Amino acid sequence: MPRSYPLDHIRNIGIIAHIDAGKTTVTERVLYYTGKTYKIGEVHDGTTVMDWMEQERQRGITITAAATTCYWKEHRVNIIDTPGHVDFTAEVERSLRVLDGGVVVFDAVAGVEAQSETVWRQADKYGVPRICFINKMDRVGADLFRCLSMIEERLHSRPFLVQLPLGNEDSFYGIIDILENKAWAFDGNINSIPKEIDIPEAEREKAIRFRQALIEKLAEEDDHIMSAYLEGVNIDGDDITTALRKITLANKGIPVLCGSALRNKGVRLLLDAVVDYLPSPLDMPPVMAVRVKTDEKVTRAASDEVPFAALAFKVVADPFVGRLVYLRVYSGRVKAGAQIFNSTRGKKERIGRLMLMHANRYEEVSEADTGAIVAAMGLKETFTGDTLSEATQQVVLESIRFPEPVLSVAIEPKTKTDRDKMGDALQKLAEEDPTFRVTYNEETGQTVISGMGELHVEVIISRLLGEYKVLAKVGNPRVAYKETITSSAKAEGRFIRQSGGRGQYGHVCIEMEPLGRGGGFQFVDKTKGGILSKPFIQATENGIKEAMETGGSAGYQVVDVQVCLYDGSYHEVDSSELAFKMAGSLAFKKGFDRAHPIILEPIMKLEIITPGQFLGDVVGDVSSRRGHIDLIETRGETSTIRCKIPLAETFGYTTILRSLTQGRATHSMEFYQYRELPMELAKDFRDKAIGRK
């Protein structure tokens, strides 16, 4: 079946930004201008297409990444609108993993904000080429050039300004196209076509100056522009576009545009820039993969003619059509009804139906080819990060890594019926969201749910009670503390039981030592001469892992430890895998107490924007919460405070900040790292743990 759109006419892009920069508003205009919708939805009215969940419409924020497909100037544009709140950073992570390009939206007043830096780093990690859209140019305090300097200083990137604003703040009415030496005027009407006008006399010298500066910056990176510049040859808009596209694809620079999405100014020109500067699947390097049986590294080129390979990046439990798995097809093509292979889990799967998604609506298709982003029905054993391929050409693509949850809440169903409903609902929610964890606390008999922050956990509970109709009692949020060790220690574990018949015998000797922060867990087998069989070694490792999950002396999960198994013994009759699992667990607990354990607490990066008159009160409050001030930046009557603060000190902070500043300050927060809990607090934690035992 021939392709409806050539590969070089496909753009897979994400709209990414800090919360409230205007991502969803930009996307709604894009959908309207491309003919995908006939009516514009507004975030403040709760009528947007992309924010379709009830929770999103109530709160006026994006919670889950929504995908859609639209068409512009004979190009197919697959768009993912991502959340801006740090608690839902996993949605951005998995979206950027499968996208080829990104549109980064900035608020013209706030510039580069805390979450702007986070999404930028995520895009850097996956090498995603980007263009920037400075939104809200009509707001009081809008400053395009401040945003440019912040992109250079905070994001360490090289902006290439391709547009200048006509007017500013409430008098913003148009855009100068530096490349083509012309201007566009907008009247703010959604149905009005931008009107081409001459560059106003007062702005001509400025436009010439900025065009010259752009050419000089391009000449540093592009030989064709350099030679034309040195020879004094006229450089037209097409030459600049070609050079800027190369620089963008190589991640050596970022084209910067401006406008006001809410006032319908500049979005059509943004769509043109998506087509002009962002990559098609053909422009991206061939995706790396590993053959399942040989571990040989191979590549999969973006072509319909090579073996099929796709990555599952999102799972959704749709109430109407059932379980949907979102796929990015990297190579080959697949038809609805085809049998494929889940290379990650070693299982055969059959695709029931294939759909092009439009937020929570869909259009059924018979086939998905290279470069497509589709949702598949019928995949029962496929989860986020799994690779799907042909059974005869099994490969595994790089998976997606997600951050660990930092906040927990205990939840109890009210009746037996609710217990069954809750188990089913929690399983579906955990499949959808890889940063949401469900555990069962043996000590208290409670189900504990964990997430990335207060808002994340609050949304999960709201969905559980509202969407899934589960009646449950919810506890107070608790910080996800962890434990680790600070020195090496050796320990011996013996598990011996005699019960008349066959007994139990397991004996291991281990040495443990600390790893750096984020090191996780490493198990090293240093036994020699086959003194223990492989099943017993594996059982020992499993016992150690279980002991780490159960917690150290204070009852928290143990992390960042390497354990070496160097000796042990077994009994011909009485030894079993269970005995060695118990021996491993006993040895770890003994060694942990000798290795000078410490408690780790999650530290958050906090950014507060407050009127200057309240600066002293806010700084004093942060300091009283064990916060460390990194930077205070004052601009006009507003001050920005950037600091690090323990998560435990931030519960209910929104309310406290409002009361300190008469409701005029705003803040954003993201996870930074785990650090050692101060000694006096750690002692209290251990005393309480001993009391519980």
XYZ file of C-alpha atoms in Angstrom:
693
model
C 0.000 0.000 0.000
C 1.590 3.362 -1.018
C 2.261 5.982 1.648
C -0.223 8.842 1.902
C 2.631 11.192 2.962
C 6.327 10.770 2.041
C 8.639 10.268 5.022
C 10.285 13.664 4.505
C 6.820 15.279 4.820
C 6.197 13.900 8.332
C 6.925 15.829 11.538
C 6.675 14.196 14.972
C 6.775 17.066 17.459
C 6.040 17.788 21.106
C 4.842 21.020 22.679
C 6.865 21.397 25.900
C 7.158 24.160 28.505
C 6.771 25.309 32.100
C 3.232 25.244 33.511
C 1.086 28.207 32.333
C 3.418 29.172 29.462
C 0.550 28.470 27.042
C 1.305 25.028 25.532
C -2.292 23.858 25.335
C -3.476 27.241 23.995
C -0.849 27.020 21.228
C -1.953 23.456 20.403
C -5.651 24.446 20.263
C -4.826 27.176 17.697
C -2.720 24.743 15.681
C -5.633 22.284 15.531
C -8.008 25.036 14.400
C -5.717 26.447 11.705
C -4.943 22.972 10.329
C -8.669 22.195 10.061
C -8.585 19.489 12.732
C -11.195 21.302 14.848
C -13.910 23.763 13.889
C -14.115 25.499 17.245
C -11.384 26.779 19.541
C -11.281 25.429 23.084
C -9.998 27.588 25.941
C -8.154 26.391 29.051
C -9.927 28.918 31.294
C -13.332 27.690 30.065
C -12.441 23.982 30.415
C -13.336 23.392 26.750
C -9.985 22.374 25.250
C -9.669 19.322 23.031
C -6.267 18.214 24.322
C -7.061 18.603 28.041
C -9.940 16.136 27.866
C -9.730 14.472 31.308
C -12.172 15.734 33.937
C -9.267 16.433 36.316
C -7.529 18.552 33.653
C -10.612 20.644 32.964
C -11.324 21.203 36.654
C -7.755 22.258 37.454
C -6.951 24.086 34.189
C -3.668 22.166 33.724
C -2.399 19.364 31.501
C -1.935 16.099 33.411
C -1.475 13.492 30.707
C 0.259 13.853 27.342
C -2.351 13.921 24.555
C -1.549 12.961 20.949
C -3.127 14.201 17.744
C -2.428 14.284 14.000
C -2.990 17.296 11.757
C -1.911 18.496 8.315
C -0.173 21.694 7.177
C 1.160 22.598 3.729
C 1.184 18.989 2.480
C 2.915 17.762 5.658
C 1.521 15.382 8.282
C 2.249 16.717 11.770
C 1.926 14.336 14.725
C 1.714 16.436 17.905
C 1.988 15.497 21.573
C 0.875 18.196 24.051
C 2.765 17.505 27.281
C 2.154 18.585 30.911
C 4.086 21.512 32.376
C 3.814 20.575 36.066
C 6.876 18.815 37.486
C 4.755 16.102 39.158
C 3.908 14.791 35.676
C 7.454 14.919 34.293
C 7.224 11.250 33.236
C 4.736 12.268 30.529
C 7.338 14.647 29.076
C 10.105 12.040 29.412
C 8.310 9.334 27.448
C 7.029 11.786 24.844
C 10.504 13.184 24.111
C 11.863 9.634 23.859
C 9.725 8.981 20.761
C 9.550 12.453 19.170
C 11.847 13.889 16.501
C 11.430 17.595 17.303
C 10.068 19.976 19.917
C 8.401 23.368 20.167
C 9.437 24.959 23.469
C 6.984 27.623 24.637
C 8.122 30.433 26.946
C 6.100 33.096 28.726
C 7.397 36.454 27.427
C 7.161 37.917 30.944
C 8.569 35.050 33.064
C 11.103 33.818 30.488
C 12.980 30.638 31.426
C 11.308 29.145 34.504
C 12.178 26.150 36.690
C 10.299 23.538 34.686
C 11.540 25.119 31.428
C 15.034 24.024 32.490
C 13.824 20.518 33.339
C 12.133 19.894 29.975
C 15.130 21.431 28.188
C 17.487 18.964 29.903
C 15.144 16.103 28.982
C 15.210 17.220 25.329
C 19.026 17.471 25.496
C 19.205 13.899 26.837
C 17.395 12.544 23.773
C 19.060 14.969 21.306
C 15.730 16.471 20.208
C 16.062 19.492 17.837
C 13.903 22.423 18.981
C 12.414 25.748 18.002
C 11.328 28.335 20.593
C 8.080 30.279 20.646
C 8.037 33.314 22.958
C 4.334 33.448 23.808
C 2.207 36.120 25.523
C 3.957 39.074 23.836
C 0.798 41.099 24.552
C 1.198 40.848 28.358
C 2.387 43.717 30.522
C 6.104 43.210 31.143
C 6.702 41.098 28.008
C 10.397 41.270 27.067
C 11.642 39.241 24.091
C 15.310 40.144 24.568
C 15.311 39.208 28.255
C 13.973 35.789 27.214
C 16.803 35.447 24.666
C 19.469 36.242 27.266
C 17.862 33.758 29.717
C 17.925 31.029 27.022
C 21.668 31.679 26.621
C 22.504 31.951 30.319
C 20.221 29.358 31.932
C 19.848 26.827 29.132
C 23.360 27.264 27.676
C 21.898 27.301 24.188
C 22.384 29.496 21.131
C 19.200 31.308 20.062
C 18.797 32.505 16.455
C 16.168 35.249 16.395
C 14.117 35.014 13.160
C 11.239 37.341 14.105
C 10.877 40.743 15.744
C 7.668 42.000 17.393
C 5.743 44.991 16.050
C 4.572 46.865 19.111
C 4.822 45.537 22.643
C 2.545 44.548 25.523
C -1.051 45.631 24.786
C 0.064 47.389 21.569
C 1.592 44.200 20.091
C 0.021 43.869 16.647
C 2.419 42.121 14.281
C 5.696 40.389 13.469
C 8.701 41.280 11.309
C 10.070 38.295 9.358
C 13.829 38.933 9.473
C 14.584 36.268 6.839
C 12.243 37.604 4.134
C 12.472 41.302 5.051
C 8.723 41.695 5.385
C 6.116 42.115 8.106
C 2.782 40.586 9.058
C -0.056 42.313 10.879
C -2.737 40.508 12.930
C -6.117 41.844 14.019
C -6.650 39.146 16.683
C -9.617 37.532 14.906
C -9.222 33.751 14.752
C -10.497 33.592 11.163
C -8.463 36.512 9.808
C -5.542 35.729 7.521
C -2.307 37.516 8.556
C -1.915 40.635 6.410
C 1.446 41.194 4.718
C 2.627 44.805 5.161
C 5.768 46.825 4.578
C 8.122 47.041 7.518
C 7.242 50.339 9.244
C 9.775 53.123 8.666
C 10.637 53.332 12.373
C 11.512 49.606 12.461
C 13.508 49.255 9.213
C 16.933 50.080 10.592
C 16.348 47.677 13.500
C 15.224 44.901 11.110
C 18.325 45.387 8.911
C 20.585 45.318 11.974
C 19.088 42.082 13.307
C 19.156 40.429 9.865
C 22.847 41.257 9.561
C 23.488 39.868 13.053
C 21.610 36.651 12.133
C 23.669 36.178 8.954
C 26.920 36.720 10.877
C 25.911 34.088 13.464
C 24.929 31.656 10.694
C 28.235 32.256 8.895
C 30.082 30.919 11.952
C 28.357 27.543 11.495
C 27.629 27.312 7.733
C 30.314 27.418 4.989
C 27.883 28.424 2.194
C 26.647 31.443 4.164
C 30.237 32.294 5.139
C 31.505 32.357 1.525
C 28.476 34.347 0.328
C 28.948 36.797 3.200
C 32.669 37.302 2.499
C 32.077 37.733 -1.257
C 29.333 40.271 -0.645
C 26.721 38.155 -2.469
C 23.069 38.797 -1.599
C 21.776 36.104 0.793
C 18.065 35.467 0.341
C 15.535 33.989 2.754
C 15.767 30.467 1.272
C 19.530 30.341 1.865
C 19.045 31.438 5.471
C 16.256 28.889 5.996
C 18.418 26.063 4.599
C 21.383 27.026 6.810
C 19.205 27.453 9.886
C 17.576 24.065 9.292
C 21.011 22.368 9.224
C 22.039 24.112 12.444
C 18.746 23.179 14.147
C 18.990 19.504 13.117
C 22.573 19.373 14.414
C 21.423 20.876 17.758
C 23.884 23.768 17.318
C 21.229 26.451 17.631
C 17.551 27.204 18.193
C 15.344 29.382 15.912
C 13.287 31.784 18.059
C 9.816 33.057 17.082
C 7.328 35.205 18.958
C 3.571 35.809 19.189
C 0.466 35.569 21.324
C -1.476 32.319 20.962
C -4.460 33.517 23.007
C -4.843 36.557 20.725
C -4.303 34.417 17.592
C -1.048 36.135 16.625
C 1.909 34.268 15.141
C 0.673 30.645 15.317
C 0.426 30.182 11.522
C 4.040 31.358 11.197
C 4.975 28.893 13.969
C 3.449 26.083 11.887
C 5.537 27.203 8.907
C 8.632 27.045 11.137
C 7.755 23.487 12.248
C 7.795 22.431 8.584
C 10.900 24.499 7.732
C 13.214 23.728 10.649
C 12.160 20.586 12.535
C 13.256 17.125 11.349
C 11.413 14.388 9.517
C 12.152 10.769 10.516
C 14.657 10.697 7.637
C 16.641 13.533 9.206
C 17.185 11.627 12.459
C 20.027 9.093 12.891
C 18.985 5.421 12.482
C 17.655 4.137 15.799
C 19.994 1.837 17.771
C 18.782 -1.625 18.799
C 20.149 -4.887 20.258
C 19.437 -8.338 18.827
C 17.674 -10.472 21.448
C 19.642 -13.707 21.082
C 23.137 -12.422 20.291
C 23.247 -8.995 22.065
C 24.677 -7.651 18.792
C 24.136 -3.921 18.268
C 22.229 -3.089 15.078
C 20.473 -0.071 13.593
C 16.984 0.307 12.175
C 16.793 2.853 9.362
C 13.652 4.951 8.875
C 12.206 2.987 5.974
C 9.070 0.987 5.232
C 11.190 -1.700 3.571
C 13.211 -2.826 6.615
C 11.957 -5.135 9.433
C 9.270 -3.709 11.724
C 10.368 -2.179 15.052
C 8.269 0.026 17.350
C 8.456 1.312 20.922
C 5.456 1.298 23.281
C 5.649 4.601 25.152
C 2.261 4.926 26.827
C -0.577 2.698 28.082
C -4.105 4.047 28.596
C -7.159 2.272 30.039
C -9.859 3.883 27.890
C -13.363 3.433 29.406
C -14.958 3.015 25.954
C -12.507 1.084 23.766
C -10.434 -0.686 26.448
C -6.667 -0.925 26.831
C -4.740 1.216 24.355
C -0.969 1.041 23.809
C 0.626 4.060 22.106
C 3.394 3.110 19.645
C 6.069 4.983 17.733
C 6.958 3.020 14.591
C 10.685 3.439 13.923
C 11.032 1.086 10.956
C 8.922 -1.102 8.700
C 5.149 -1.199 8.778
C 2.464 -3.173 10.572
C -1.157 -3.981 9.709
C -4.172 -4.274 11.975
C -4.663 -7.946 12.867
C -0.962 -8.796 12.433
C 0.909 -11.034 14.845
C 4.049 -9.395 16.241
C 6.578 -10.134 18.971
C 7.206 -8.318 22.241
C 11.014 -8.607 22.283
C 11.327 -7.117 25.778
C 9.140 -9.777 27.415
C 9.623 -12.624 24.923
C 5.900 -12.964 24.142
C 3.806 -13.099 20.999
C 1.135 -10.419 20.628
C -1.591 -9.708 18.101
C -2.612 -6.181 17.127
C -6.398 -5.965 17.060
C -7.023 -2.446 15.747
C -4.825 0.545 14.916
C -5.939 4.119 15.540
C -4.704 7.640 14.905
C -5.501 9.429 18.155
C -7.017 12.862 18.526
C -6.824 13.382 22.315
C -9.558 10.980 23.567
C -11.106 10.436 20.110
C -9.684 8.299 17.347
C -9.680 7.513 13.643
C -9.243 3.853 12.752
C -6.536 2.980 10.200
C -5.629 -0.308 8.551
C -1.855 0.125 8.665
C 0.898 2.054 10.451
C 4.092 2.819 8.554
C 7.494 4.232 9.516
C 7.294 7.476 11.443
C 3.703 6.913 12.591
C 2.484 7.504 16.139
C -0.570 5.303 16.656
C -2.539 3.546 19.376
C -3.028 -0.226 19.210
C -5.751 -2.380 20.741
C -5.363 -6.031 21.717
C -1.838 -5.880 23.204
C -2.370 -7.571 26.583
C 1.245 -8.117 27.673
C 2.834 -4.891 26.405
C 3.795 -2.080 28.797
C 5.574 1.280 28.690
C 9.123 0.947 27.332
C 8.590 -2.424 25.587
C 9.847 -3.064 22.048
C 7.629 -4.681 19.419
C 9.279 -6.321 16.391
C 8.945 -9.122 13.878
C 9.277 -12.605 15.399
C 12.064 -13.458 12.917
C 13.942 -10.190 13.540
C 13.761 -9.717 17.304
C 15.445 -6.551 18.525
C 15.163 -4.421 21.675
C 15.213 -0.619 21.451
C 16.483 1.572 24.272
C 13.775 1.692 26.939
C 12.635 4.703 28.984
C 13.950 5.421 32.489
C 11.710 7.185 34.981
C 12.492 8.939 38.274
C 11.640 7.310 41.600
C 8.520 8.474 43.532
C 9.202 10.734 46.529
C 5.817 10.907 48.298
C 3.579 8.160 49.722
C 0.012 7.911 51.028
C -1.692 4.983 52.779
C -5.134 4.080 51.436
C -7.727 1.627 52.785
C -10.942 0.459 51.056
C -14.113 0.852 53.108
C -15.747 -2.465 52.132
C -14.756 -5.836 50.654
C -16.346 -4.836 47.334
C -14.261 -1.648 47.317
C -11.131 -3.695 48.003
C -11.631 -5.673 44.791
C -12.487 -2.522 42.815
C -9.474 -0.700 44.268
C -7.058 -3.469 43.314
C -8.293 -3.441 39.717
C -8.225 0.371 39.509
C -4.733 0.685 41.010
C -3.402 -1.888 38.542
C -4.795 0.129 35.597
C -3.446 3.416 36.984
C 0.006 1.871 37.570
C 0.053 0.569 33.976
C -0.736 4.068 32.698
C 1.789 5.905 34.866
C 5.294 4.422 35.419
C 6.065 6.923 38.226
C 3.045 5.760 40.242
C 3.843 2.813 42.546
C 1.607 0.554 44.625
C 3.013 -1.466 47.541
C 1.532 -3.445 50.419
C 2.887 -2.711 53.907
C 3.087 -6.023 55.790
C 3.521 -4.270 59.174
C 0.370 -2.150 59.000
C -1.645 -4.189 56.485
C -2.138 -1.012 54.414
C -1.892 -0.390 50.706
C 0.598 2.422 50.072
C 0.558 4.481 46.866
C 3.555 6.609 45.873
C 3.998 9.448 43.382
C 6.139 12.392 42.319
C 4.557 15.016 44.565
C 1.452 16.268 46.353
C -0.432 17.154 43.152
C 0.443 13.843 41.482
C -0.843 11.783 44.428
C -3.889 14.057 44.789
C -4.833 13.524 41.114
C -4.402 9.735 41.419
C -6.676 9.668 44.504
C -9.263 11.885 42.770
C -9.311 9.527 39.782
C -9.585 6.500 42.082
C -12.544 7.956 43.997
C -14.266 9.726 41.076
C -13.438 7.871 37.855
C -13.309 4.352 39.331
C -15.949 4.949 42.070
C -13.871 3.380 44.869
C -14.853 4.275 48.460
C -11.657 4.510 50.506
C -10.008 6.197 53.498
C -6.876 8.147 52.609
C -4.026 8.883 55.043
C -1.762 11.929 55.189
C 1.122 12.233 52.691
C 4.448 10.817 53.843
C 7.920 11.489 52.491
C 9.666 8.556 50.775
C 12.845 8.509 52.884
C 15.562 6.007 51.985
C 18.543 4.474 53.807
C 22.096 3.737 52.704
C 25.494 2.896 54.178
C 28.667 4.972 54.533
C 31.346 2.293 55.060
C 32.201 -1.288 54.100
C 31.213 -4.285 56.238
C 31.359 -8.067 56.116
C 28.619 -10.374 57.373
C 27.693 -14.022 57.491
C 24.203 -15.415 57.108
C 23.207 -18.899 58.222
C 19.710 -20.294 57.899
C 19.405 -23.750 59.508
C 16.128 -25.481 60.368
C 15.592 -29.081 61.419
C 12.014 -30.341 61.553
C 12.279 -34.122 61.725
C 12.299 -34.771 57.979
C 14.254 -32.823 55.371
C 15.713 -29.672 56.932
C 16.768 -26.290 55.557
C 20.397 -25.216 55.213
C 21.824 -22.063 53.632
C 25.109 -20.336 54.414
C 26.585 -17.246 52.715
C 29.363 -14.700 53.389
C 28.996 -11.232 51.910
C 30.803 -7.909 51.857
C 28.893 -4.664 51.259
C 30.137 -1.212 50.354
C 28.505 2.116 49.515
C 27.878 3.357 45.959
C 27.511 6.991 44.873
C 24.093 8.701 44.930
C 21.865 7.153 42.307
C 24.032 4.023 42.153
C 21.055 1.759 42.966
C 21.990 -1.837 43.775
C 24.824 -3.969 42.385
C 25.363 -7.650 43.139
C 28.772 -9.208 42.427
C 29.431 -12.954 42.548
C 33.033 -13.548 43.702
C 32.644 -17.187 44.688
C 35.282 -19.514 43.234
C 35.485 -23.156 42.320
C 31.721 -23.659 42.103
C 31.269 -23.723 45.881
C 27.654 -22.599 45.294
C 25.434 -23.465 42.343
C 23.859 -20.733 40.183
C 20.314 -21.217 41.571
C 21.643 -20.721 45.141
C 23.572 -17.586 44.084
C 20.454 -16.179 42.403
C 18.364 -16.999 45.493
C 20.910 -15.168 47.679
C 20.658 -12.076 45.461
C 16.848 -12.222 45.644
C 16.996 -12.438 49.445
C 19.272 -9.377 49.615
C 16.972 -7.419 47.281
C 13.975 -8.327 49.417
C 15.781 -7.194 52.586
C 16.626 -3.864 50.908
C 12.983 -3.329 49.927
C 11.785 -4.199 53.442
C 14.081 -1.521 54.804
C 17.051 -0.993 57.066
C 17.149 -0.223 60.776
C 14.707 2.704 60.400
C 12.349 0.761 58.127
C 13.030 2.645 54.860
C 14.101 1.193 51.503
C 17.885 0.748 51.198
C 19.620 2.156 48.087
C 23.092 2.770 46.620
C 24.760 -0.399 47.904
C 27.064 -2.956 46.269
C 27.054 -6.475 47.729
C 29.762 -9.064 46.963
C 29.074 -12.735 47.652
C 32.531 -14.248 48.267
C 31.940 -17.500 50.197
C 29.313 -19.922 51.465
C 28.454 -23.586 51.892
C 25.588 -25.944 51.173
C 24.229 -29.325 52.286
C 23.664 -32.045 49.689
C 20.170 -32.859 51.010
C 18.919 -29.952 53.121
C 19.934 -26.938 50.995
C 17.247 -25.200 48.927
C 16.735 -21.889 47.130
C 14.430 -20.751 49.960
C 17.165 -21.429 52.547
C 19.708 -19.370 50.572
C 17.201 -16.577 50.068
C 16.727 -16.416 53.851
C 20.505 -16.627 54.432
C 21.099 -13.726 52.023
C 18.471 -11.636 53.797
C 19.940 -12.379 57.263
C 23.488 -11.583 56.109
C 22.419 -8.275 54.595
C 20.602 -7.155 57.754
C 23.647 -7.981 59.920
C 26.067 -6.217 57.577
C 23.827 -3.178 57.170
C 23.866 -2.422 60.915
C 27.698 -2.611 60.925
C 28.165 -0.345 57.852
C 27.231 2.940 59.602
C 23.806 3.446 57.989
C 22.304 6.880 57.365
C 18.835 8.103 56.357
C 18.411 10.013 53.082
C 15.686 12.581 52.460
C 14.462 14.001 49.116
C 15.566 17.580 48.432
C 13.524 19.780 46.080
C 14.532 22.682 43.856
C 12.131 25.529 44.680
C 11.648 28.705 42.671
C 9.509 31.500 44.155
C 8.436 34.671 42.344
C 7.253 37.318 44.808
C 6.655 41.077 44.928
C 9.770 42.713 46.413
C 7.918 43.991 49.490
C 7.473 40.403 50.756
C 11.020 39.212 49.945
C 12.284 39.311 53.558
C 9.311 37.324 54.906
C 9.583 34.670 52.185
C 13.362 34.243 52.591
C 12.972 34.016 56.374
C 10.292 31.353 56.006
C 12.437 29.313 53.579
C 15.402 29.466 55.987
C 13.209 28.292 58.892
C 12.310 25.220 56.784
C 15.936 24.120 56.441
C 16.038 25.710 52.981
C 19.290 26.845 51.330
C 19.060 29.994 49.171
C 21.030 29.679 45.897
C 20.073 32.929 44.170
C 17.893 36.003 44.611
C 17.240 37.919 41.398
C 15.350 41.227 41.384
C 13.743 42.718 38.284
C 11.623 45.806 38.753
C 9.224 45.195 41.623
C 9.481 41.399 41.411
C 12.051 39.100 43.023
C 12.868 35.521 42.077
C 14.234 33.208 44.782
C 15.901 29.930 43.764
C 16.653 27.537 46.592
C 16.913 23.918 47.743
C 14.526 22.687 50.434
C 13.670 19.288 52.008
C 10.397 17.841 50.684
C 9.238 17.185 54.266
C 9.183 20.949 54.877
C 6.969 21.788 51.882
C 3.612 20.191 52.726
C 0.903 22.806 52.354
C 3.449 25.372 51.181
C 1.067 26.919 48.627
C -1.282 28.066 51.406
C 1.571 29.386 53.566
C 3.116 31.335 50.666
C -0.247 32.897 49.852
C -0.718 34.063 53.439
C 2.818 35.527 53.543
C 2.350 37.494 50.304
C -1.380 38.346 50.262
C -1.819 35.735 47.530
C 0.540 37.505 45.117
C 3.516 35.088 45.003
C 3.818 31.957 42.863
C 6.156 28.990 43.154
C 7.241 25.853 41.311
C 9.096 22.860 42.663
C 10.910 19.823 41.274
C 12.903 16.918 42.705
C 16.661 17.595 42.943
C 18.397 14.721 44.787
C 18.529 12.635 47.970
C 20.747 13.977 50.776
C 21.648 12.785 54.267
C 19.112 13.652 56.935
C 20.635 15.794 59.745
C 21.880 13.679 62.664
C 19.404 14.962 65.270
C 16.419 14.221 63.009
C 17.806 10.819 61.995
C 18.082 9.850 65.695
C 14.375 10.632 66.203
C 13.496 8.482 63.174
C 15.490 5.521 64.473
C 14.066 5.884 67.993
C 10.538 5.788 66.548
C 11.435 2.742 64.447
C 12.741 0.923 67.555
C 9.520 1.884 69.373
C 7.437 0.374 66.559
C 9.408 -2.858 66.752
